[in-house]
Amino acid sequence: MFSESQLAAARPHAGKKLKVRAPKWNFEDVPGAGDTSLFDRTLFHALSLVFPDGERFFIRSVNAFKDRITDPQLLADIKAFIGQEVQHGRVHEFYNDTIIGGRADIQMYLKFHRWLNYDVIEPFTNWLFSNKISLSVTAAAEHYTATWAHKALTDPRVKNIRSESLRNLIYWHAIEEIEHKHVAFDVLRAVDDNYLLRVGGIAFLAVMMPAWVGLGFIYLLAQEKDVDLVALVRDAYADVSSENGLTRQFVKAFFSYFRPGFHPDDIDDERLVTEIAATVEQSIKASAA
Ligand SMILES: [Fe+2]
Ligand SMILES: [Fe+2]
């Protein structure tokens, strides 16, 4: 197990206070059919559907161990992490209900996803093994969301989204995922730094995440009218075959997590966050006016 001083020394965020932002976007500028390709839109929507319940799971998993943490900086970061994830869940839920749910049924998928993951698998694994499994899965999921976030901040397809609120929703979520990417990981290694426990979390997710996002993608696509299959396959192939596509980024993220000395802060994306945070904060301020 790592000592408090080792943890503090390893943290480039030392002394930095995480911000909890609370946007009030109503997404009225999001066009009915969206302003990105069907593939990009459906993939983002499939991710957005699993965010709110997933983020509540992350909060439960980290919260369960906060009493074991004594380092004041990590405790402050846990509080901000929870605050940020609460806001992500709230805003994505609103987006899911109004924008995705305005065009398609989402309830059947959401109910099944919630029941199997959080009413069956989560309590069963916590009972059978330990709730450290949930913490390990959360740390791995945060590594994946930080990977998605880095990709979102550099992707021209996001930059080209015309809807200001949708573009800023993606940027806002992405910068906060990067800001708090170390939190669940540091809690896990303070509680139990067992290598197999850590990589077990990402191995579990490597199966579960593509399965749920894939199922959500198919579920939403099945409700679309006038699907241009050629364009869809072309866009899917472009993502899978590109070095910068989300698929390869996730595969790289998966393998990097197995490195024994891995830490989320090994990937330096602070400059990206600083560049975009001011624009996002302006949009958040305007949304509350
Ligand atoms: Fe989040
Ligand atoms: Fe997160």
PDB file of C-alpha atoms and ligand atoms in Angstrom:
ATOM      1  CA  MET A   1       0.000   0.000   0.000  1.00  0.00           C
ATOM      2  CA  PHE A   2       1.212   3.543  -0.749  1.00  0.00           C
ATOM      3  CA  SER A   3       1.936   5.939   2.100  1.00  0.00           C
ATOM      4  CA  GLU A   4       0.195   9.308   2.178  1.00  0.00           C
ATOM      5  CA  SER A   5       3.485  11.084   1.391  1.00  0.00           C
ATOM      6  CA  GLN A   6       4.182   8.808  -1.593  1.00  0.00           C
ATOM      7  CA  LEU A   7       0.697   9.551  -2.894  1.00  0.00           C
ATOM      8  CA  ALA A   8       1.136  13.289  -2.477  1.00  0.00           C
ATOM      9  CA  ALA A   9       4.551  13.258  -4.162  1.00  0.00           C
ATOM     10  CA  ALA A  10       3.156  11.361  -7.138  1.00  0.00           C
ATOM     11  CA  ARG A  11       0.363  13.852  -7.699  1.00  0.00           C
ATOM     12  CA  PRO A  12       0.964  16.781 -10.052  1.00  0.00           C
ATOM     13  CA  HIS A  13      -2.412  18.177  -8.938  1.00  0.00           C
ATOM     14  CA  ALA A  14      -1.002  18.987  -5.497  1.00  0.00           C
ATOM     15  CA  GLY A  15      -2.473  22.254  -4.270  1.00  0.00           C
ATOM     16  CA  LYS A  16      -4.884  22.484  -7.213  1.00  0.00           C
ATOM     17  CA  LYS A  17      -8.586  22.815  -6.386  1.00  0.00           C
ATOM     18  CA  LEU A  18     -11.037  20.988  -8.651  1.00  0.00           C
ATOM     19  CA  LYS A  19     -13.986  23.088  -9.809  1.00  0.00           C
ATOM     20  CA  VAL A  20     -17.586  21.858  -9.812  1.00  0.00           C
ATOM     21  CA  ARG A  21     -19.499  23.588 -12.619  1.00  0.00           C
ATOM     22  CA  ALA A  22     -23.282  23.406 -12.992  1.00  0.00           C
ATOM     23  CA  PRO A  23     -24.491  24.168 -16.543  1.00  0.00           C
ATOM     24  CA  LYS A  24     -28.156  24.880 -17.285  1.00  0.00           C
ATOM     25  CA  TRP A  25     -28.199  24.229 -21.041  1.00  0.00           C
ATOM     26  CA  ASN A  26     -31.666  23.459 -22.417  1.00  0.00           C
ATOM     27  CA  PHE A  27     -30.259  22.117 -25.734  1.00  0.00           C
ATOM     28  CA  GLU A  28     -32.800  24.075 -27.766  1.00  0.00           C
ATOM     29  CA  ASP A  29     -30.153  24.656 -30.443  1.00  0.00           C
ATOM     30  CA  VAL A  30     -29.695  20.907 -31.035  1.00  0.00           C
ATOM     31  CA  PRO A  31     -31.349  20.106 -34.399  1.00  0.00           C
ATOM     32  CA  GLY A  32     -33.918  17.312 -34.483  1.00  0.00           C
ATOM     33  CA  ALA A  33     -31.671  14.932 -36.380  1.00  0.00           C
ATOM     34  CA  GLY A  34     -28.465  16.291 -34.848  1.00  0.00           C
ATOM     35  CA  ASP A  35     -25.729  18.027 -36.815  1.00  0.00           C
ATOM     36  CA  THR A  36     -23.186  15.230 -36.992  1.00  0.00           C
ATOM     37  CA  SER A  37     -23.159  12.007 -39.022  1.00  0.00           C
ATOM     38  CA  LEU A  38     -25.525   9.219 -38.023  1.00  0.00           C
ATOM     39  CA  PHE A  39     -22.579   7.094 -36.856  1.00  0.00           C
ATOM     40  CA  ASP A  40     -21.042   9.824 -34.672  1.00  0.00           C
ATOM     41  CA  ARG A  41     -24.399  10.878 -33.252  1.00  0.00           C
ATOM     42  CA  THR A  42     -25.546   7.336 -32.443  1.00  0.00           C
ATOM     43  CA  LEU A  43     -22.188   6.491 -30.847  1.00  0.00           C
ATOM     44  CA  PHE A  44     -22.306   9.618 -28.679  1.00  0.00           C
ATOM     45  CA  HIS A  45     -25.930   8.909 -27.738  1.00  0.00           C
ATOM     46  CA  ALA A  46     -25.107   5.306 -26.830  1.00  0.00           C
ATOM     47  CA  LEU A  47     -22.369   6.648 -24.509  1.00  0.00           C
ATOM     48  CA  SER A  48     -24.649   9.342 -23.111  1.00  0.00           C
ATOM     49  CA  LEU A  49     -27.310   6.750 -22.213  1.00  0.00           C
ATOM     50  CA  VAL A  50     -24.932   4.818 -19.947  1.00  0.00           C
ATOM     51  CA  PHE A  51     -23.332   7.884 -18.326  1.00  0.00           C
ATOM     52  CA  PRO A  52     -25.883   8.847 -15.604  1.00  0.00           C
ATOM     53  CA  ASP A  53     -26.237   5.414 -13.967  1.00  0.00           C
ATOM     54  CA  GLY A  54     -22.540   4.716 -14.502  1.00  0.00           C
ATOM     55  CA  GLU A  55     -21.589   7.969 -12.794  1.00  0.00           C
ATOM     56  CA  ARG A  56     -23.827   7.214  -9.819  1.00  0.00           C
ATOM     57  CA  PHE A  57     -22.037   3.872  -9.553  1.00  0.00           C
ATOM     58  CA  PHE A  58     -18.644   5.649  -9.601  1.00  0.00           C
ATOM     59  CA  ILE A  59     -19.824   7.929  -6.778  1.00  0.00           C
ATOM     60  CA  ARG A  60     -21.056   4.965  -4.647  1.00  0.00           C
ATOM     61  CA  SER A  61     -17.825   3.057  -5.270  1.00  0.00           C
ATOM     62  CA  VAL A  62     -15.496   5.900  -4.245  1.00  0.00           C
ATOM     63  CA  ASN A  63     -17.739   7.104  -1.409  1.00  0.00           C
ATOM     64  CA  ALA A  64     -17.600   3.631   0.184  1.00  0.00           C
ATOM     65  CA  PHE A  65     -13.859   4.125   0.871  1.00  0.00           C
ATOM     66  CA  LYS A  66     -13.592   7.822   1.649  1.00  0.00           C
ATOM     67  CA  ASP A  67     -13.435   7.140   5.427  1.00  0.00           C
ATOM     68  CA  ARG A  68     -10.164   5.247   4.854  1.00  0.00           C
ATOM     69  CA  ILE A  69      -8.496   8.311   3.303  1.00  0.00           C
ATOM     70  CA  THR A  70      -6.684  10.799   5.507  1.00  0.00           C
ATOM     71  CA  ASP A  71      -4.766  12.872   2.943  1.00  0.00           C
ATOM     72  CA  PRO A  72      -6.575  16.270   2.918  1.00  0.00           C
ATOM     73  CA  GLN A  73      -5.906  16.921  -0.786  1.00  0.00           C
ATOM     74  CA  LEU A  74      -7.292  13.552  -1.844  1.00  0.00           C
ATOM     75  CA  LEU A  75     -10.323  14.048   0.435  1.00  0.00           C
ATOM     76  CA  ALA A  76     -10.978  17.449  -1.183  1.00  0.00           C
ATOM     77  CA  ASP A  77     -10.554  15.870  -4.636  1.00  0.00           C
ATOM     78  CA  ILE A  78     -13.037  13.090  -3.726  1.00  0.00           C
ATOM     79  CA  LYS A  79     -15.590  15.734  -2.732  1.00  0.00           C
ATOM     80  CA  ALA A  80     -15.092  17.604  -6.022  1.00  0.00           C
ATOM     81  CA  PHE A  81     -15.108  14.329  -7.997  1.00  0.00           C
ATOM     82  CA  ILE A  82     -18.517  13.504  -6.502  1.00  0.00           C
ATOM     83  CA  GLY A  83     -19.770  17.038  -7.204  1.00  0.00           C
ATOM     84  CA  GLN A  84     -18.615  16.872 -10.832  1.00  0.00           C
ATOM     85  CA  GLU A  85     -20.092  13.397 -11.422  1.00  0.00           C
ATOM     86  CA  VAL A  86     -23.436  14.463  -9.884  1.00  0.00           C
ATOM     87  CA  GLN A  87     -23.590  17.325 -12.405  1.00  0.00           C
ATOM     88  CA  HIS A  88     -22.579  15.055 -15.331  1.00  0.00           C
ATOM     89  CA  GLY A  89     -25.340  12.605 -14.405  1.00  0.00           C
ATOM     90  CA  ARG A  90     -27.919  15.394 -14.085  1.00  0.00           C
ATOM     91  CA  VAL A  91     -27.079  17.121 -17.384  1.00  0.00           C
ATOM     92  CA  HIS A  92     -26.730  13.891 -19.412  1.00  0.00           C
ATOM     93  CA  GLU A  93     -29.999  12.622 -17.972  1.00  0.00           C
ATOM     94  CA  PHE A  94     -31.691  15.830 -19.141  1.00  0.00           C
ATOM     95  CA  TYR A  95     -30.047  15.500 -22.580  1.00  0.00           C
ATOM     96  CA  ASN A  96     -31.041  11.824 -22.771  1.00  0.00           C
ATOM     97  CA  ASP A  97     -34.677  12.508 -21.826  1.00  0.00           C
ATOM     98  CA  THR A  98     -35.194  15.552 -24.041  1.00  0.00           C
ATOM     99  CA  ILE A  99     -32.961  15.074 -27.096  1.00  0.00           C
ATOM    100  CA  ILE A 100     -32.470  11.303 -27.422  1.00  0.00           C
ATOM    101  CA  GLY A 101     -35.799  10.417 -25.766  1.00  0.00           C
ATOM    102  CA  GLY A 102     -37.564  13.016 -27.918  1.00  0.00           C
ATOM    103  CA  ARG A 103     -36.787  10.943 -31.012  1.00  0.00           C
ATOM    104  CA  ALA A 104     -36.570   7.371 -29.755  1.00  0.00           C
ATOM    105  CA  ASP A 105     -37.636   5.084 -26.963  1.00  0.00           C
ATOM    106  CA  ILE A 106     -34.792   4.882 -24.448  1.00  0.00           C
ATOM    107  CA  GLN A 107     -36.604   3.525 -21.399  1.00  0.00           C
ATOM    108  CA  MET A 108     -36.501  -0.192 -22.185  1.00  0.00           C
ATOM    109  CA  TYR A 109     -32.744  -0.103 -22.734  1.00  0.00           C
ATOM    110  CA  LEU A 110     -32.133   2.073 -19.645  1.00  0.00           C
ATOM    111  CA  LYS A 111     -34.234  -0.178 -17.390  1.00  0.00           C
ATOM    112  CA  PHE A 112     -32.443  -3.312 -18.568  1.00  0.00           C
ATOM    113  CA  HIS A 113     -28.993  -1.651 -18.243  1.00  0.00           C
ATOM    114  CA  ARG A 114     -29.793  -0.401 -14.711  1.00  0.00           C
ATOM    115  CA  TRP A 115     -31.270  -3.681 -13.540  1.00  0.00           C
ATOM    116  CA  LEU A 116     -28.527  -6.005 -14.803  1.00  0.00           C
ATOM    117  CA  ASN A 117     -25.557  -3.813 -13.852  1.00  0.00           C
ATOM    118  CA  TYR A 118     -26.611  -2.153 -10.663  1.00  0.00           C
ATOM    119  CA  ASP A 119     -29.346  -4.388  -9.212  1.00  0.00           C
ATOM    120  CA  VAL A 120     -27.698  -7.719 -10.078  1.00  0.00           C
ATOM    121  CA  ILE A 121     -23.966  -7.598 -10.987  1.00  0.00           C
ATOM    122  CA  GLU A 122     -22.830  -4.815  -8.594  1.00  0.00           C
ATOM    123  CA  PRO A 123     -24.394  -6.175  -5.366  1.00  0.00           C
ATOM    124  CA  PHE A 124     -23.515  -9.766  -6.306  1.00  0.00           C
ATOM    125  CA  THR A 125     -19.793  -9.105  -6.952  1.00  0.00           C
ATOM    126  CA  ASN A 126     -19.542  -6.877  -3.877  1.00  0.00           C
ATOM    127  CA  TRP A 127     -21.114  -9.647  -1.774  1.00  0.00           C
ATOM    128  CA  LEU A 128     -19.121 -12.481  -3.317  1.00  0.00           C
ATOM    129  CA  PHE A 129     -15.702 -10.743  -3.323  1.00  0.00           C
ATOM    130  CA  SER A 130     -15.455  -7.213  -1.925  1.00  0.00           C
ATOM    131  CA  ASN A 131     -16.607  -3.717  -2.853  1.00  0.00           C
ATOM    132  CA  LYS A 132     -12.962  -3.111  -3.815  1.00  0.00           C
ATOM    133  CA  ILE A 133     -14.051  -4.703  -7.127  1.00  0.00           C
ATOM    134  CA  SER A 134     -16.457  -1.793  -7.717  1.00  0.00           C
ATOM    135  CA  LEU A 135     -13.686   0.659  -6.838  1.00  0.00           C
ATOM    136  CA  SER A 136     -11.304  -1.069  -9.251  1.00  0.00           C
ATOM    137  CA  VAL A 137     -13.927  -1.011 -12.029  1.00  0.00           C
ATOM    138  CA  THR A 138     -14.498   2.691 -11.302  1.00  0.00           C
ATOM    139  CA  ALA A 139     -10.763   3.499 -11.486  1.00  0.00           C
ATOM    140  CA  ALA A 140     -10.588   1.685 -14.844  1.00  0.00           C
ATOM    141  CA  ALA A 141     -13.754   3.387 -16.121  1.00  0.00           C
ATOM    142  CA  GLU A 142     -12.269   6.761 -15.208  1.00  0.00           C
ATOM    143  CA  HIS A 143      -9.194   5.868 -17.275  1.00  0.00           C
ATOM    144  CA  TYR A 144     -11.505   5.110 -20.201  1.00  0.00           C
ATOM    145  CA  THR A 145     -13.543   8.309 -19.736  1.00  0.00           C
ATOM    146  CA  ALA A 146     -10.294  10.335 -19.579  1.00  0.00           C
ATOM    147  CA  THR A 147      -9.264   8.643 -22.843  1.00  0.00           C
ATOM    148  CA  TRP A 148     -12.630   9.556 -24.391  1.00  0.00           C
ATOM    149  CA  ALA A 149     -12.191  13.092 -22.999  1.00  0.00           C
ATOM    150  CA  HIS A 150      -8.712  13.564 -24.497  1.00  0.00           C
ATOM    151  CA  LYS A 151     -10.064  12.358 -27.820  1.00  0.00           C
ATOM    152  CA  ALA A 152     -13.109  14.690 -27.601  1.00  0.00           C
ATOM    153  CA  LEU A 153     -10.950  17.753 -26.910  1.00  0.00           C
ATOM    154  CA  THR A 154      -8.780  17.124 -29.971  1.00  0.00           C
ATOM    155  CA  ASP A 155     -11.384  15.746 -32.409  1.00  0.00           C
ATOM    156  CA  PRO A 156     -12.277  18.078 -35.331  1.00  0.00           C
ATOM    157  CA  ARG A 157     -15.687  16.383 -35.515  1.00  0.00           C
ATOM    158  CA  VAL A 158     -16.509  17.786 -32.056  1.00  0.00           C
ATOM    159  CA  LYS A 159     -15.089  21.199 -32.977  1.00  0.00           C
ATOM    160  CA  ASN A 160     -17.363  21.254 -36.040  1.00  0.00           C
ATOM    161  CA  ILE A 161     -20.586  20.595 -34.109  1.00  0.00           C
ATOM    162  CA  ARG A 162     -22.722  23.651 -34.835  1.00  0.00           C
ATOM    163  CA  SER A 163     -24.948  23.378 -31.762  1.00  0.00           C
ATOM    164  CA  GLU A 164     -23.143  25.417 -29.108  1.00  0.00           C
ATOM    165  CA  SER A 165     -24.786  23.665 -26.166  1.00  0.00           C
ATOM    166  CA  LEU A 166     -24.013  20.172 -27.473  1.00  0.00           C
ATOM    167  CA  ARG A 167     -20.408  21.091 -28.273  1.00  0.00           C
ATOM    168  CA  ASN A 168     -19.977  22.610 -24.821  1.00  0.00           C
ATOM    169  CA  LEU A 169     -21.666  19.643 -23.136  1.00  0.00           C
ATOM    170  CA  ILE A 170     -18.980  17.407 -24.653  1.00  0.00           C
ATOM    171  CA  TYR A 171     -16.152  19.830 -23.820  1.00  0.00           C
ATOM    172  CA  TRP A 172     -17.399  20.438 -20.256  1.00  0.00           C
ATOM    173  CA  HIS A 173     -17.713  16.721 -19.484  1.00  0.00           C
ATOM    174  CA  ALA A 174     -14.346  16.066 -21.107  1.00  0.00           C
ATOM    175  CA  ILE A 175     -12.393  18.718 -19.171  1.00  0.00           C
ATOM    176  CA  GLU A 176     -13.841  17.560 -15.847  1.00  0.00           C
ATOM    177  CA  GLU A 177     -13.069  13.903 -16.638  1.00  0.00           C
ATOM    178  CA  ILE A 178      -9.452  14.952 -17.199  1.00  0.00           C
ATOM    179  CA  GLU A 179      -9.400  17.137 -14.085  1.00  0.00           C
ATOM    180  CA  HIS A 180     -10.512  14.275 -11.825  1.00  0.00           C
ATOM    181  CA  LYS A 181      -8.965  11.315 -13.680  1.00  0.00           C
ATOM    182  CA  HIS A 182      -6.579  10.551 -10.792  1.00  0.00           C
ATOM    183  CA  VAL A 183      -9.164  10.449  -7.991  1.00  0.00           C
ATOM    184  CA  ALA A 184     -10.628   6.906  -8.105  1.00  0.00           C
ATOM    185  CA  PHE A 185      -7.185   5.530  -9.042  1.00  0.00           C
ATOM    186  CA  ASP A 186      -5.502   7.195  -6.039  1.00  0.00           C
ATOM    187  CA  VAL A 187      -8.285   5.991  -3.710  1.00  0.00           C
ATOM    188  CA  LEU A 188      -7.828   2.452  -5.039  1.00  0.00           C
ATOM    189  CA  ARG A 189      -4.064   2.407  -4.551  1.00  0.00           C
ATOM    190  CA  ALA A 190      -4.411   3.943  -1.080  1.00  0.00           C
ATOM    191  CA  VAL A 191      -6.918   1.222  -0.129  1.00  0.00           C
ATOM    192  CA  ASP A 192      -5.306  -1.735  -1.908  1.00  0.00           C
ATOM    193  CA  ASP A 193      -2.536  -1.489  -4.517  1.00  0.00           C
ATOM    194  CA  ASN A 194      -2.805  -5.145  -5.573  1.00  0.00           C
ATOM    195  CA  TYR A 195      -1.908  -5.326  -9.266  1.00  0.00           C
ATOM    196  CA  LEU A 196      -4.411  -8.057 -10.101  1.00  0.00           C
ATOM    197  CA  LEU A 197      -7.222  -6.118  -8.431  1.00  0.00           C
ATOM    198  CA  ARG A 198      -6.362  -3.051 -10.549  1.00  0.00           C
ATOM    199  CA  VAL A 199      -6.065  -4.808 -13.920  1.00  0.00           C
ATOM    200  CA  GLY A 200      -9.073  -7.006 -13.111  1.00  0.00           C
ATOM    201  CA  GLY A 201     -11.189  -3.822 -13.210  1.00  0.00           C
ATOM    202  CA  ILE A 202     -10.120  -2.936 -16.737  1.00  0.00           C
ATOM    203  CA  ALA A 203     -10.401  -6.529 -17.959  1.00  0.00           C
ATOM    204  CA  PHE A 204     -14.013  -6.589 -16.726  1.00  0.00           C
ATOM    205  CA  LEU A 205     -14.748  -3.253 -18.413  1.00  0.00           C
ATOM    206  CA  ALA A 206     -13.069  -4.274 -21.661  1.00  0.00           C
ATOM    207  CA  VAL A 207     -15.918  -6.761 -22.050  1.00  0.00           C
ATOM    208  CA  MET A 208     -18.779  -4.820 -20.461  1.00  0.00           C
ATOM    209  CA  MET A 209     -18.293  -1.388 -21.978  1.00  0.00           C
ATOM    210  CA  PRO A 210     -18.213  -2.312 -25.672  1.00  0.00           C
ATOM    211  CA  ALA A 211     -21.112  -4.684 -24.998  1.00  0.00           C
ATOM    212  CA  TRP A 212     -23.341  -1.965 -23.465  1.00  0.00           C
ATOM    213  CA  VAL A 213     -22.325   0.807 -25.857  1.00  0.00           C
ATOM    214  CA  GLY A 214     -22.744  -1.625 -28.783  1.00  0.00           C
ATOM    215  CA  LEU A 215     -26.174  -2.700 -27.560  1.00  0.00           C
ATOM    216  CA  GLY A 216     -27.251   0.926 -27.063  1.00  0.00           C
ATOM    217  CA  PHE A 217     -25.955   1.773 -30.541  1.00  0.00           C
ATOM    218  CA  ILE A 218     -27.982  -1.040 -32.140  1.00  0.00           C
ATOM    219  CA  TYR A 219     -31.048  -0.194 -30.020  1.00  0.00           C
ATOM    220  CA  LEU A 220     -30.993   3.465 -31.152  1.00  0.00           C
ATOM    221  CA  LEU A 221     -30.082   2.643 -34.754  1.00  0.00           C
ATOM    222  CA  ALA A 222     -33.005   0.210 -35.024  1.00  0.00           C
ATOM    223  CA  GLN A 223     -35.341   3.135 -34.349  1.00  0.00           C
ATOM    224  CA  GLU A 224     -33.826   5.391 -37.038  1.00  0.00           C
ATOM    225  CA  LYS A 225     -35.674   5.921 -40.303  1.00  0.00           C
ATOM    226  CA  ASP A 226     -33.906   6.205 -43.680  1.00  0.00           C
ATOM    227  CA  VAL A 227     -30.564   4.775 -42.576  1.00  0.00           C
ATOM    228  CA  ASP A 228     -27.841   5.228 -45.198  1.00  0.00           C
ATOM    229  CA  LEU A 229     -26.051   1.926 -44.587  1.00  0.00           C
ATOM    230  CA  VAL A 230     -23.165   2.729 -46.935  1.00  0.00           C
ATOM    231  CA  ALA A 231     -22.397   6.005 -45.102  1.00  0.00           C
ATOM    232  CA  LEU A 232     -22.770   4.276 -41.746  1.00  0.00           C
ATOM    233  CA  VAL A 233     -20.310   1.483 -42.630  1.00  0.00           C
ATOM    234  CA  ARG A 234     -17.919   4.017 -44.192  1.00  0.00           C
ATOM    235  CA  ASP A 235     -17.937   6.185 -41.005  1.00  0.00           C
ATOM    236  CA  ALA A 236     -17.582   3.133 -38.743  1.00  0.00           C
ATOM    237  CA  TYR A 237     -14.642   1.880 -40.829  1.00  0.00           C
ATOM    238  CA  ALA A 238     -13.031   5.344 -40.765  1.00  0.00           C
ATOM    239  CA  ASP A 239     -13.170   5.322 -36.951  1.00  0.00           C
ATOM    240  CA  VAL A 240     -11.892   1.757 -36.553  1.00  0.00           C
ATOM    241  CA  SER A 241      -9.097   2.120 -39.117  1.00  0.00           C
ATOM    242  CA  SER A 242      -7.843   5.538 -37.972  1.00  0.00           C
ATOM    243  CA  GLU A 243      -4.943   5.790 -35.545  1.00  0.00           C
ATOM    244  CA  ASN A 244      -6.857   8.602 -33.821  1.00  0.00           C
ATOM    245  CA  GLY A 245     -10.238   6.842 -33.903  1.00  0.00           C
ATOM    246  CA  LEU A 246     -12.010   6.129 -30.642  1.00  0.00           C
ATOM    247  CA  THR A 247     -11.634   2.355 -31.087  1.00  0.00           C
ATOM    248  CA  ARG A 248      -7.819   2.381 -31.310  1.00  0.00           C
ATOM    249  CA  GLN A 249      -7.563   4.941 -28.524  1.00  0.00           C
ATOM    250  CA  PHE A 250      -9.477   2.565 -26.258  1.00  0.00           C
ATOM    251  CA  VAL A 251      -7.310  -0.402 -27.221  1.00  0.00           C
ATOM    252  CA  LYS A 252      -4.180   1.666 -26.459  1.00  0.00           C
ATOM    253  CA  ALA A 253      -5.707   2.837 -23.162  1.00  0.00           C
ATOM    254  CA  PHE A 254      -6.444  -0.797 -22.253  1.00  0.00           C
ATOM    255  CA  PHE A 255      -2.845  -1.952 -22.743  1.00  0.00           C
ATOM    256  CA  SER A 256      -1.257   1.113 -21.095  1.00  0.00           C
ATOM    257  CA  TYR A 257      -3.229   0.326 -17.910  1.00  0.00           C
ATOM    258  CA  PHE A 258      -1.340  -2.987 -17.564  1.00  0.00           C
ATOM    259  CA  ARG A 259       2.038  -1.257 -17.133  1.00  0.00           C
ATOM    260  CA  PRO A 260       2.983  -1.939 -13.471  1.00  0.00           C
ATOM    261  CA  GLY A 261       3.844   1.699 -12.648  1.00  0.00           C
ATOM    262  CA  PHE A 262       0.909   3.180 -14.570  1.00  0.00           C
ATOM    263  CA  HIS A 263      -0.779   6.347 -13.256  1.00  0.00           C
ATOM    264  CA  PRO A 264      -3.530   8.360 -15.060  1.00  0.00           C
ATOM    265  CA  ASP A 265      -1.369  11.488 -14.783  1.00  0.00           C
ATOM    266  CA  ASP A 266       1.243   9.854 -17.070  1.00  0.00           C
ATOM    267  CA  ILE A 267      -0.833  11.331 -19.893  1.00  0.00           C
ATOM    268  CA  ASP A 268      -0.393  15.092 -19.745  1.00  0.00           C
ATOM    269  CA  ASP A 269      -3.498  16.832 -21.043  1.00  0.00           C
ATOM    270  CA  GLU A 270      -3.498  19.862 -18.745  1.00  0.00           C
ATOM    271  CA  ARG A 271      -2.766  22.272 -21.609  1.00  0.00           C
ATOM    272  CA  LEU A 272      -5.776  20.975 -23.558  1.00  0.00           C
ATOM    273  CA  VAL A 273      -8.024  21.575 -20.545  1.00  0.00           C
ATOM    274  CA  THR A 274      -6.715  25.107 -19.966  1.00  0.00           C
ATOM    275  CA  GLU A 275      -7.204  25.984 -23.637  1.00  0.00           C
ATOM    276  CA  ILE A 276     -10.859  24.998 -23.656  1.00  0.00           C
ATOM    277  CA  ALA A 277     -12.019  25.666 -20.071  1.00  0.00           C
ATOM    278  CA  ALA A 278     -12.530  29.423 -20.539  1.00  0.00           C
ATOM    279  CA  THR A 279     -14.883  28.947 -23.521  1.00  0.00           C
ATOM    280  CA  VAL A 280     -16.855  26.276 -21.684  1.00  0.00           C
ATOM    281  CA  GLU A 281     -17.176  28.427 -18.570  1.00  0.00           C
ATOM    282  CA  GLN A 282     -18.495  31.314 -20.648  1.00  0.00           C
ATOM    283  CA  SER A 283     -21.174  29.048 -22.114  1.00  0.00           C
ATOM    284  CA  ILE A 284     -22.054  27.755 -18.626  1.00  0.00           C
ATOM    285  CA  LYS A 285     -22.379  31.322 -17.331  1.00  0.00           C
ATOM    286  CA  ALA A 286     -24.631  32.247 -20.268  1.00  0.00           C
ATOM    287  CA  SER A 287     -26.786  29.147 -19.671  1.00  0.00           C
ATOM    288  CA  ALA A 288     -27.528  30.246 -16.113  1.00  0.00           C
ATOM    289  CA  ALA A 289     -28.474  33.806 -17.088  1.00  0.00           C
TER     290      ALA A 289
HETATM  291 FE    FE B   1     -18.469  12.074 -15.697  1.00  0.00          FE
HETATM  292 FE    FE B   2     -15.399  10.696 -14.160  1.00  0.00          FE
END
